[in-house]
Short mmCIF file of C-alpha atoms and ligand atoms in Angstrom, two decimals:
data_model
loop_
_atom_site.label_atom_id
_atom_site.label_comp_id
_atom_site.label_asym_id
_atom_site.label_seq_id
_atom_site.Cartn_x
_atom_site.Cartn_y
_atom_site.Cartn_z
CA MET A 14 -18.22 53.97 15.29
CA LYS A 15 -17.01 51.59 17.96
CA VAL A 16 -19.42 50.51 20.66
CA VAL A 17 -18.23 51.87 23.96
CA GLU A 18 -18.06 49.25 26.66
CA PRO A 19 -17.55 49.93 30.32
CA LEU A 20 -13.97 49.41 31.41
CA ILE A 21 -13.62 46.43 33.69
CA PHE A 22 -10.26 46.02 35.34
CA GLU A 23 -11.08 43.58 38.12
CA MET A 24 -11.28 40.11 36.59
CA SER A 25 -9.41 38.07 39.17
CA ALA A 26 -10.91 34.83 40.51
CA PRO A 27 -9.09 32.71 43.10
CA GLY A 28 -7.24 29.76 41.60
CA ARG A 29 -7.68 30.80 37.96
CA GLN A 30 -4.47 30.78 35.96
CA ALA A 31 -3.06 31.24 32.47
CA HIS A 32 -0.24 28.71 32.57
CA SER A 33 0.12 24.97 32.88
CA LEU A 34 3.62 23.79 33.69
CA PRO A 35 4.74 20.18 34.28
CA GLU A 36 5.44 19.05 37.82
CA CYS A 37 8.87 20.13 38.98
CA ASP A 38 11.21 17.10 38.91
CA VAL A 39 14.00 18.75 40.90
CA PRO A 40 13.86 18.25 44.66
CA ALA A 41 12.55 21.42 46.23
CA ARG A 42 14.88 23.19 48.64
CA PRO A 43 13.52 25.31 51.45
CA LEU A 44 13.33 28.93 50.38
CA ASP A 45 15.31 30.23 53.33
CA GLU A 46 18.25 28.16 52.09
CA LEU A 47 18.14 29.99 48.75
CA LEU A 48 17.52 33.53 49.99
CA PRO A 49 18.43 35.36 53.17
CA ALA A 50 15.44 35.48 55.52
CA GLY A 51 15.14 39.27 55.30
CA MET A 52 14.46 39.04 51.56
CA LEU A 53 11.58 36.60 51.76
CA ARG A 54 7.95 37.70 51.39
CA GLU A 55 5.76 37.41 54.42
CA SER A 56 2.56 37.03 52.42
CA PRO A 57 1.92 35.97 48.81
CA ALA A 58 2.21 38.62 46.10
CA ASN A 59 -1.08 40.34 45.47
CA LEU A 60 -1.41 39.37 41.80
CA PRO A 61 -4.50 38.98 39.64
CA GLU A 62 -5.54 35.39 38.94
CA VAL A 63 -6.92 35.20 35.42
CA SER A 64 -7.20 32.73 32.56
CA GLU A 65 -5.25 33.15 29.35
CA VAL A 66 -8.30 34.22 27.35
CA ASP A 67 -9.20 36.89 29.92
CA LEU A 68 -5.63 38.13 29.86
CA VAL A 69 -5.50 38.36 26.07
CA ARG A 70 -8.88 40.07 25.85
CA HIS A 71 -7.96 42.57 28.54
CA PHE A 72 -4.79 43.75 26.84
CA THR A 73 -6.20 43.57 23.32
CA ARG A 74 -9.13 45.71 24.43
CA LEU A 75 -6.83 48.21 26.09
CA SER A 76 -4.72 48.44 22.94
CA GLN A 77 -7.84 49.22 20.91
CA LEU A 78 -8.83 52.08 23.19
CA ASN A 79 -5.78 53.99 22.06
CA HIS A 80 -5.99 56.18 18.98
CA GLY A 81 -3.05 55.67 16.64
CA VAL A 82 -2.05 56.33 13.04
CA ASP A 83 -3.01 52.75 12.28
CA THR A 84 -6.56 53.34 13.54
CA GLY A 85 -7.42 56.80 12.29
CA PHE A 86 -6.62 60.30 11.10
CA TYR A 87 -4.13 62.04 13.37
CA PRO A 88 -3.63 65.67 12.31
CA LEU A 89 -1.53 66.61 15.36
CA GLY A 90 0.31 69.73 14.21
CA SER A 91 4.11 69.79 14.41
CA CYS A 92 4.22 66.05 15.16
CA THR A 93 4.00 64.68 11.58
CA MET A 94 1.86 61.66 12.44
CA LYS A 95 2.14 60.11 8.99
CA TYR A 96 1.46 56.46 8.26
CA ASN A 97 4.45 54.27 9.13
CA PRO A 98 5.00 51.67 6.38
CA LYS A 99 5.01 48.18 7.87
CA VAL A 100 7.80 46.94 5.61
CA ASN A 101 10.16 49.15 7.62
CA GLU A 102 9.27 47.23 10.77
CA TRP A 103 10.17 44.02 8.98
CA VAL A 104 13.51 45.47 7.88
CA ALA A 105 14.30 46.64 11.41
CA ARG A 106 13.53 43.15 12.75
CA LEU A 107 15.97 41.33 10.46
CA GLU A 108 18.20 39.05 12.52
CA GLY A 109 21.35 40.74 11.27
CA PHE A 110 20.18 43.94 12.99
CA VAL A 111 18.35 42.80 16.12
CA ASP A 112 20.98 40.24 17.14
CA LEU A 113 23.80 42.78 17.16
CA HIS A 114 25.48 43.77 20.37
CA PRO A 115 27.03 47.23 20.66
CA TYR A 116 30.26 45.72 22.01
CA MET A 117 30.79 43.49 18.95
CA PRO A 118 34.06 44.15 17.13
CA GLU A 119 33.97 46.36 14.05
CA GLU A 120 34.80 43.53 11.65
CA LEU A 121 31.60 41.69 12.66
CA VAL A 122 29.28 44.70 12.27
CA GLN A 123 30.37 46.01 8.89
CA GLY A 124 26.77 45.94 7.60
CA ALA A 125 25.44 48.04 10.47
CA LEU A 126 28.31 50.51 10.12
CA LYS A 127 27.66 50.75 6.38
CA LEU A 128 24.01 51.51 7.09
CA LEU A 129 24.98 54.32 9.48
CA TYR A 130 27.54 55.60 6.98
CA ASP A 131 25.08 55.58 4.06
CA MET A 132 22.33 57.13 6.17
CA GLU A 133 24.70 59.93 7.06
CA ARG A 134 25.34 60.59 3.34
CA TYR A 135 21.56 60.74 2.66
CA LEU A 136 20.94 63.19 5.50
CA CYS A 137 23.93 65.28 4.33
CA GLU A 138 22.37 65.44 0.88
CA ILE A 139 18.89 66.27 2.20
CA GLY A 140 20.22 69.04 4.47
CA GLY A 141 23.14 70.29 2.37
CA LEU A 142 25.47 69.37 5.25
CA ALA A 143 29.08 68.18 5.59
CA ARG A 144 28.67 65.54 8.32
CA VAL A 145 25.86 64.17 10.52
CA SER A 146 25.93 62.40 13.90
CA MET A 147 23.28 59.75 14.48
CA GLN A 148 23.68 59.88 18.28
CA PRO A 149 20.91 62.16 19.58
CA ALA A 150 17.87 60.18 20.70
CA ALA A 151 15.21 62.76 19.72
CA GLY A 152 14.73 66.28 18.45
CA ALA A 153 15.16 67.94 21.84
CA HIS A 154 18.32 65.90 22.42
CA GLY A 155 19.51 67.07 19.01
CA GLU A 156 18.92 70.67 20.06
CA ALA A 157 21.11 70.17 23.13
CA THR A 158 23.77 68.53 20.95
CA GLY A 159 23.67 71.37 18.43
CA LEU A 160 23.86 74.05 21.10
CA LEU A 161 26.88 72.36 22.71
CA ILE A 162 28.51 72.33 19.26
CA ILE A 163 27.79 76.05 18.91
CA ARG A 164 29.24 76.66 22.38
CA ALA A 165 32.38 74.62 21.62
CA TYR A 166 32.87 76.55 18.37
CA HIS A 167 32.69 79.94 20.09
CA GLN A 168 34.88 78.88 22.99
CA HIS A 169 37.50 77.54 20.62
CA ARG A 170 37.63 80.92 18.93
CA GLY A 171 37.96 82.85 22.18
CA GLN A 172 34.33 83.95 21.99
CA GLY A 173 33.12 82.19 25.13
CA HIS A 174 31.41 85.38 26.32
CA ARG A 175 28.64 84.84 23.76
CA LYS A 176 25.75 83.73 25.97
CA LYS A 177 22.57 84.67 24.07
CA ILE A 178 20.45 82.45 21.88
CA ILE A 179 17.72 84.22 19.93
CA ILE A 180 14.42 82.34 19.55
CA PRO A 181 11.21 83.53 17.85
CA ASP A 182 8.02 83.79 19.91
CA SER A 183 6.48 81.08 17.68
CA ALA A 184 9.11 78.48 18.67
CA HIS A 185 8.49 75.05 20.17
CA GLY A 186 9.01 74.91 23.94
CA THR A 187 11.99 72.59 23.63
CA ASN A 188 14.03 75.40 22.02
CA PRO A 189 14.20 77.68 25.08
CA ALA A 190 14.41 74.61 27.36
CA SER A 191 17.48 73.23 25.55
CA THR A 192 18.99 76.70 25.51
CA THR A 193 18.68 77.03 29.27
CA MET A 194 19.98 73.51 29.86
CA CYS A 195 23.11 74.33 27.86
CA GLY A 196 23.83 77.39 30.01
CA TYR A 197 22.58 79.96 27.52
CA ARG A 198 20.15 82.83 27.95
CA THR A 199 17.08 82.91 25.68
CA VAL A 200 16.23 86.19 23.99
CA GLU A 201 12.84 86.23 22.34
CA VAL A 202 12.31 87.83 18.95
CA LYS A 203 8.81 88.79 17.81
CA SER A 204 6.99 87.55 14.74
CA ASP A 205 5.80 90.10 12.19
CA GLU A 206 2.24 90.32 10.87
CA ARG A 207 3.03 87.76 8.15
CA GLY A 208 4.14 85.25 10.79
CA GLY A 209 7.87 85.43 10.05
CA VAL A 210 10.75 86.79 12.13
CA ASP A 211 10.29 90.53 12.66
CA LEU A 212 13.53 91.89 11.16
CA LYS A 213 13.40 95.15 13.14
CA ASP A 214 13.03 93.25 16.38
CA LEU A 215 15.84 90.91 15.32
CA GLU A 216 18.08 93.93 14.73
CA ARG A 217 17.44 94.99 18.35
CA THR A 218 18.65 91.63 19.75
CA LEU A 219 21.92 91.45 17.80
CA ASP A 220 25.16 92.32 19.56
CA ASP A 221 28.45 90.62 20.37
CA GLU A 222 26.78 88.52 23.08
CA VAL A 223 24.85 86.53 20.48
CA ALA A 224 25.89 82.90 20.12
CA GLY A 225 23.17 81.98 17.66
CA LEU A 226 19.57 81.91 16.54
CA MET A 227 17.28 78.87 16.53
CA LEU A 228 14.68 78.74 13.82
CA THR A 229 12.08 76.28 12.60
CA ASN A 230 11.40 76.85 8.89
CA PRO A 231 8.61 76.48 7.98
CA ASN A 232 7.81 77.61 11.49
CA THR A 233 5.13 76.35 13.86
CA LEU A 234 2.54 78.46 11.99
CA GLY A 235 3.36 76.32 8.94
CA LEU A 236 4.78 79.41 7.22
CA PHE A 237 8.08 79.55 5.37
CA ASP A 238 10.16 82.55 6.31
CA GLU A 239 11.10 84.06 2.94
CA ASN A 240 13.53 86.42 4.68
CA ILE A 241 15.75 83.57 5.74
CA HIS A 242 18.67 84.84 3.63
CA VAL A 243 18.40 88.28 5.30
CA ILE A 244 18.12 86.70 8.78
CA SER A 245 21.14 84.51 8.03
CA LYS A 246 23.21 87.50 6.91
CA MET A 247 22.24 89.56 9.97
CA VAL A 248 23.01 86.81 12.51
CA HIS A 249 26.28 85.82 10.86
CA GLU A 250 27.45 89.44 10.66
CA ALA A 251 26.85 89.70 14.40
CA GLY A 252 29.11 86.66 14.86
CA GLY A 253 26.33 84.17 15.64
CA LEU A 254 25.46 80.79 14.13
CA LEU A 255 22.12 79.56 12.77
CA TYR A 256 20.43 76.48 14.21
CA TYR A 257 17.71 74.72 12.19
CA ASP A 258 15.02 72.92 14.15
CA GLY A 259 14.17 70.27 11.56
CA ALA A 260 10.87 69.14 13.08
CA ASN A 261 9.05 70.63 10.09
CA ALA A 262 11.33 69.18 7.43
CA ASN A 263 8.36 67.24 6.04
CA ALA A 264 7.50 70.40 4.11
CA VAL A 265 10.81 70.90 2.30
CA LEU A 266 12.34 67.52 1.36
CA GLY A 267 14.11 67.79 -1.98
CA ILE A 268 12.86 71.38 -2.34
CA SER A 269 15.00 73.56 -0.06
CA ARG A 270 18.04 72.56 1.96
CA PRO A 271 18.65 74.19 5.34
CA ALA A 272 22.40 74.65 4.80
CA ASP A 273 21.74 76.37 1.44
CA CYS A 274 19.52 78.80 3.36
CA GLY A 275 22.39 79.69 5.69
CA PHE A 276 21.89 77.27 8.58
CA ASP A 277 25.05 75.92 10.24
CA VAL A 278 23.63 73.23 12.54
CA VAL A 279 20.56 71.14 11.73
CA HIS A 280 18.64 68.44 13.53
CA PHE A 281 16.26 65.98 11.90
CA ASN A 282 13.44 64.20 13.70
CA LEU A 283 13.67 60.81 11.98
CA HIS A 284 10.54 59.73 13.84
CA LYS A 285 8.55 62.60 12.34
CA THR A 286 9.86 63.19 8.84
CA PHE A 287 11.03 59.72 7.92
CA GLY A 288 8.05 57.65 8.91
CA THR A 289 9.08 55.79 12.04
CA PRO A 290 6.47 55.19 14.77
CA HIS A 291 6.55 57.70 17.61
CA GLY A 292 4.53 59.05 20.48
CA GLY A 293 4.20 58.11 24.11
CA GLY A 294 7.83 58.89 24.78
CA GLY A 295 9.69 57.24 21.95
CA PRO A 296 11.88 55.78 20.74
CA GLY A 297 12.95 58.62 18.51
CA SER A 298 16.07 59.69 16.72
CA GLY A 299 17.34 63.24 16.25
CA PRO A 300 20.50 63.21 14.12
CA VAL A 301 22.47 66.46 14.08
CA GLY A 302 24.33 67.69 11.03
CA VAL A 303 26.73 70.57 10.57
CA ILE A 304 28.53 72.54 7.87
CA GLU A 305 32.24 71.85 7.21
CA GLU A 306 33.53 74.41 9.71
CA LEU A 307 31.76 72.73 12.63
CA VAL A 308 32.70 69.10 11.90
CA PRO A 309 35.54 69.06 14.49
CA TYR A 310 33.00 69.58 17.31
CA LEU A 311 30.60 66.73 16.46
CA PRO A 312 30.04 63.98 19.06
CA VAL A 313 32.29 60.91 18.86
CA PRO A 314 32.42 58.38 17.36
CA LEU A 315 31.88 59.18 13.68
CA VAL A 316 31.56 56.33 11.20
CA GLU A 317 34.32 56.39 8.55
CA TYR A 318 35.17 54.31 5.47
CA ASP A 319 38.77 53.78 4.35
CA GLY A 320 37.97 52.25 0.96
CA SER A 321 37.78 48.67 2.19
CA ARG A 322 36.23 48.74 5.67
CA TYR A 323 33.99 50.83 7.91
CA TYR A 324 35.28 51.89 11.32
CA LEU A 325 34.46 54.10 14.30
CA ASN A 326 36.53 57.25 14.60
CA TYR A 327 37.05 58.59 18.13
CA ASP A 328 39.90 60.87 17.09
CA LEU A 329 38.20 64.26 17.19
CA PRO A 330 40.20 66.37 19.66
CA HIS A 331 37.63 69.20 19.74
CA SER A 332 34.58 66.94 19.94
CA ILE A 333 31.88 67.77 22.49
CA GLY A 334 32.19 64.10 23.49
CA ARG A 335 29.47 61.51 23.66
CA MET A 336 25.83 62.52 23.79
CA ARG A 337 24.45 59.05 24.27
CA SER A 338 25.62 55.52 24.97
CA PHE A 339 26.85 53.69 21.88
CA TYR A 340 25.54 54.84 18.48
CA GLY A 341 22.04 56.28 18.97
CA ASN A 342 18.69 54.58 18.56
CA PHE A 343 19.97 52.30 15.81
CA ASN A 344 16.66 50.53 15.28
CA VAL A 345 14.91 53.83 14.47
CA VAL A 346 17.71 54.74 12.07
CA VAL A 347 17.19 51.42 10.25
CA LYS A 348 13.49 52.18 9.71
CA ALA A 349 14.20 55.72 8.49
CA TYR A 350 16.93 54.35 6.20
CA ALA A 351 14.44 51.88 4.70
CA TYR A 352 11.94 54.72 4.25
CA ILE A 353 14.46 56.91 2.40
CA ARG A 354 15.66 54.03 0.22
CA ALA A 355 12.10 53.04 -0.69
CA LEU A 356 11.12 56.56 -1.78
CA GLY A 357 14.33 57.83 -3.36
CA PRO A 358 14.94 61.51 -4.20
CA GLU A 359 11.79 61.95 -6.32
CA GLY A 360 9.65 60.13 -3.78
CA LEU A 361 10.86 62.33 -0.92
CA ARG A 362 10.10 65.47 -2.89
CA ARG A 363 6.64 64.07 -3.62
CA VAL A 364 6.14 63.49 0.12
CA SER A 365 6.61 67.20 0.77
CA GLU A 366 4.56 68.34 -2.20
CA ASP A 367 1.63 66.16 -1.15
CA ALA A 368 1.92 67.17 2.51
CA VAL A 369 1.80 70.83 1.49
CA LEU A 370 -1.09 70.24 -0.92
CA ASN A 371 -3.13 68.42 1.74
CA ALA A 372 -2.58 71.20 4.29
CA ASN A 373 -3.59 73.91 1.83
CA TYR A 374 -6.69 71.93 0.82
CA LEU A 375 -7.85 71.72 4.45
CA MET A 376 -6.99 75.36 5.07
CA ALA A 377 -8.93 76.58 2.04
CA LYS A 378 -12.00 74.53 3.01
CA LEU A 379 -12.02 75.50 6.68
CA LYS A 380 -11.13 79.19 6.70
CA GLU A 381 -14.75 80.15 6.07
CA TYR A 382 -15.77 78.49 9.37
CA TYR A 383 -12.84 79.31 11.68
CA TRP A 384 -10.65 82.37 11.94
CA LEU A 385 -7.39 81.99 9.98
CA PRO A 386 -4.99 84.54 11.52
CA TYR A 387 -2.29 84.20 8.84
CA ASP A 388 -4.17 83.97 5.57
CA ARG A 389 -1.55 82.94 3.05
CA ILE A 390 -0.32 79.76 1.36
CA CYS A 391 0.91 77.43 4.08
CA LYS A 392 3.44 74.64 3.99
CA HIS A 393 2.68 71.24 5.57
CA GLU A 394 0.50 72.62 8.39
CA PHE A 395 -1.53 75.68 9.32
CA VAL A 396 -3.00 77.29 12.40
CA LEU A 397 -6.68 78.11 12.80
CA SER A 398 -8.15 79.88 15.78
CA GLY A 399 -11.29 79.07 17.78
CA LYS A 400 -11.51 82.75 18.79
CA ARG A 401 -14.69 83.38 16.77
CA GLN A 402 -16.42 80.47 18.53
CA LYS A 403 -15.15 81.67 21.90
CA ASP A 404 -16.21 85.30 21.46
CA ARG A 405 -19.63 84.58 19.97
CA TYR A 406 -20.74 81.34 21.64
CA GLY A 407 -18.43 80.72 24.58
CA VAL A 408 -17.06 77.56 22.95
CA ARG A 409 -13.37 77.03 23.56
CA THR A 410 -10.80 75.34 21.34
CA MET A 411 -10.59 72.58 23.94
CA ASP A 412 -14.32 71.90 23.42
CA ILE A 413 -13.78 71.65 19.66
CA ALA A 414 -10.84 69.28 20.17
CA LYS A 415 -12.84 67.06 22.54
CA ARG A 416 -15.81 66.94 20.16
CA LEU A 417 -13.54 65.75 17.33
CA LEU A 418 -12.92 62.59 19.36
CA ASP A 419 -16.59 61.70 18.92
CA PHE A 420 -16.02 61.61 15.15
CA GLY A 421 -13.07 59.23 15.55
CA TYR A 422 -10.37 61.81 14.81
CA HIS A 423 -7.38 62.67 16.91
CA PRO A 424 -7.61 66.41 17.58
CA PRO A 425 -5.07 68.85 16.16
CA THR A 426 -2.44 70.39 18.45
CA VAL A 427 -4.24 72.97 20.61
CA TYR A 428 -3.19 76.22 22.32
CA PHE A 429 0.11 76.18 20.45
CA PRO A 430 1.84 78.18 19.03
CA LEU A 431 1.34 80.57 21.92
CA ILE A 432 1.07 83.65 19.70
CA VAL A 433 -2.31 82.52 18.33
CA ASP A 434 -5.31 82.86 20.65
CA GLU A 435 -7.28 79.58 20.89
CA ALA A 436 -4.91 77.92 18.41
CA LEU A 437 -5.75 74.77 16.45
CA MET A 438 -2.64 73.59 14.63
CA ILE A 439 -3.52 71.14 11.87
CA GLU A 440 -1.05 68.90 10.05
CA PRO A 441 -2.74 66.36 7.79
CA THR A 442 0.49 64.79 6.36
CA GLU A 443 0.85 63.36 2.86
CA THR A 444 -0.40 59.85 3.62
CA GLU A 445 -4.12 60.69 3.85
CA SER A 446 -6.64 60.25 1.03
CA LYS A 447 -8.97 62.98 -0.19
CA GLU A 448 -11.88 61.02 1.33
CA THR A 449 -10.26 61.14 4.78
CA LEU A 450 -9.56 64.86 4.45
CA ASP A 451 -13.15 65.48 3.33
CA GLY A 452 -14.47 63.52 6.30
CA PHE A 453 -12.44 65.69 8.66
CA ILE A 454 -13.62 68.87 6.91
CA ASP A 455 -17.25 67.77 7.32
CA ALA A 456 -16.70 67.09 11.03
CA MET A 457 -15.08 70.50 11.56
CA ILE A 458 -17.94 72.23 9.72
CA GLN A 459 -20.53 70.34 11.77
CA ILE A 460 -18.72 71.34 14.96
CA ALA A 461 -18.74 75.00 13.86
CA ARG A 462 -22.51 74.69 13.39
CA GLU A 463 -22.95 73.01 16.77
CA ALA A 464 -20.98 75.81 18.42
CA GLU A 465 -23.62 78.19 17.13
CA GLU A 466 -26.71 76.07 17.74
CA GLU A 467 -25.98 73.81 20.69
CA PRO A 468 -22.81 74.98 22.49
CA GLU A 469 -23.62 72.88 25.57
CA LYS A 470 -23.05 69.74 23.50
CA LEU A 471 -19.49 70.88 22.91
CA HIS A 472 -18.88 71.80 26.55
CA GLN A 473 -19.86 68.24 27.49
CA ALA A 474 -17.89 66.48 24.73
CA PRO A 475 -16.65 63.83 24.21
CA HIS A 476 -19.81 61.74 24.34
CA ARG A 477 -18.71 58.50 22.70
CA THR A 478 -15.34 57.71 24.22
CA PRO A 479 -14.78 55.29 27.13
CA VAL A 480 -13.63 58.14 29.36
CA GLY A 481 -14.59 61.81 29.26
CA ARG A 482 -12.42 64.76 30.18
CA LEU A 483 -9.49 63.72 32.26
CA ASP A 484 -7.16 65.67 34.45
CA GLU A 485 -4.39 65.23 31.89
CA VAL A 486 -1.66 66.82 33.95
CA ARG A 487 -2.44 64.62 36.93
CA ALA A 488 -2.69 61.55 34.71
CA SER A 489 0.80 62.10 33.33
CA ARG A 490 2.43 63.30 36.55
CA PHE A 491 0.90 60.68 38.84
CA PRO A 492 0.07 57.69 36.66
CA ASN A 493 -1.57 54.91 38.64
CA LEU A 494 -0.06 51.82 37.10
CA ARG A 495 -0.01 49.51 40.09
CA TYR A 496 -2.45 46.64 40.32
CA ARG A 497 -4.00 46.06 43.70
CA ARG A 498 -6.60 43.39 44.14
CA GLU A 499 -9.81 44.72 45.62
CA GLU A 500 -10.48 43.05 48.93
C1 LIG B 19 8.63 67.80 17.97
C2 LIG B 19 9.33 69.08 17.95
C3 LIG B 19 10.54 69.27 18.66
C4 LIG B 19 11.09 68.23 19.62
O1 LIG B 19 11.35 67.02 19.02
P1 LIG B 19 11.29 65.64 19.86
O2 LIG B 19 11.78 64.64 18.89
O3 LIG B 19 9.87 65.47 20.28
O4 LIG B 19 12.21 65.80 21.03
C5 LIG B 19 11.20 70.47 18.51
N1 LIG B 19 10.70 71.46 17.74
C6 LIG B 19 9.54 71.32 17.06
C7 LIG B 19 9.06 72.46 16.21
C8 LIG B 19 8.81 70.14 17.16
O5 LIG B 19 7.65 70.01 16.51
#
């Protein structure tokens, strides 16, 4: 366990500095000759004066205060915080990639175009799709792209009156948000007692206003909807399309393909499933793929190969247009490409099998201590509930999450999905050893005991972190990032 030191931010001392530059040998010109008077400062900038060693220690210390996949277990459900192989960083930093400029002519970027082209083939194979666009910058951006494709498809067929998108009550918040942003109305469909789409309730929502249904499978409960073929038939018969939120694809690589299950539009979260670093706002990558019938609506440009050279194709008359400048977050695509190439088809399947095994191991060990609302084999994640602890001892899921920090673990996703009271959504990923999983199990069992014997300890947690409970909303809405020297 790290020793917690007090956080010192004020280290400035007058005259101290981190640089030593030679005397300027160019005659100095008065500043007001160089800049208009109105643009000149009236007093010196209020900057910290610190030595190089102070500067390095300050930022190194700050970087160590952050919990990351490189520092510890990070079972944040739905986010797939797997280990990110460092060799992929090296690949993405190769000069041939980082020195490219998006305005370079096609003949000078044949390697980069080939990478995009090959990556598209891999994602087509993984999803069972006809074509994939690498443009969307994240999953949510992929959702917007996919919904615009669905809209363009309906409009083109004279079905522009279709304004409803059906979304299960277990869905991620970005699904209804993207729906609204694309001018659609969200209609919620209930989950049944097994955690899948309630088919009776789905029946109720289907009419000729339906544009499509968005589904995550396995869903945010970590449960695979075995009725997917029935759902697909029902939605398609009503004239709607099926959208696959691929955030949970880590459970199904090489095992089931979304298009084979009836999905028409699919997004991948390269930053989740394919091992590229994410969190804190990006960068991500959310490629969108479609079945043959929807290819004409994909964003432009698509990367094509004519047998001797790769080129960018802007000639898609029905395209929804551009979704992002240039060609997407290319650097993230490079890392995901390296990840896929390193593992190969068998390796990817093994990723999912191990992710599912790890989740079921944790679930089986913990269900004695916490309520498990959907008690059946899970996929790559599962949802426990802190309801027992709340009802009996007044300990909330937030208390449990905060106490986990004292053991050096990042807490699971909490209070989501919304349909589970006091939810704790746990996704261990495939990259963790049995020892790490056992350590986490022990911590969770100890916390269950503490809830019973010393609940106050949990209300006060965390005890060993540099800061305690923060106003998280305020911290993210009004971040105070500006240095001001104390007078
Ligand atoms: C993460 C996630 C998204 C959004 O993806 P981003 O890449 O974060 O925009 C959508 N749906 C589910 C189920 C997710 O877990």
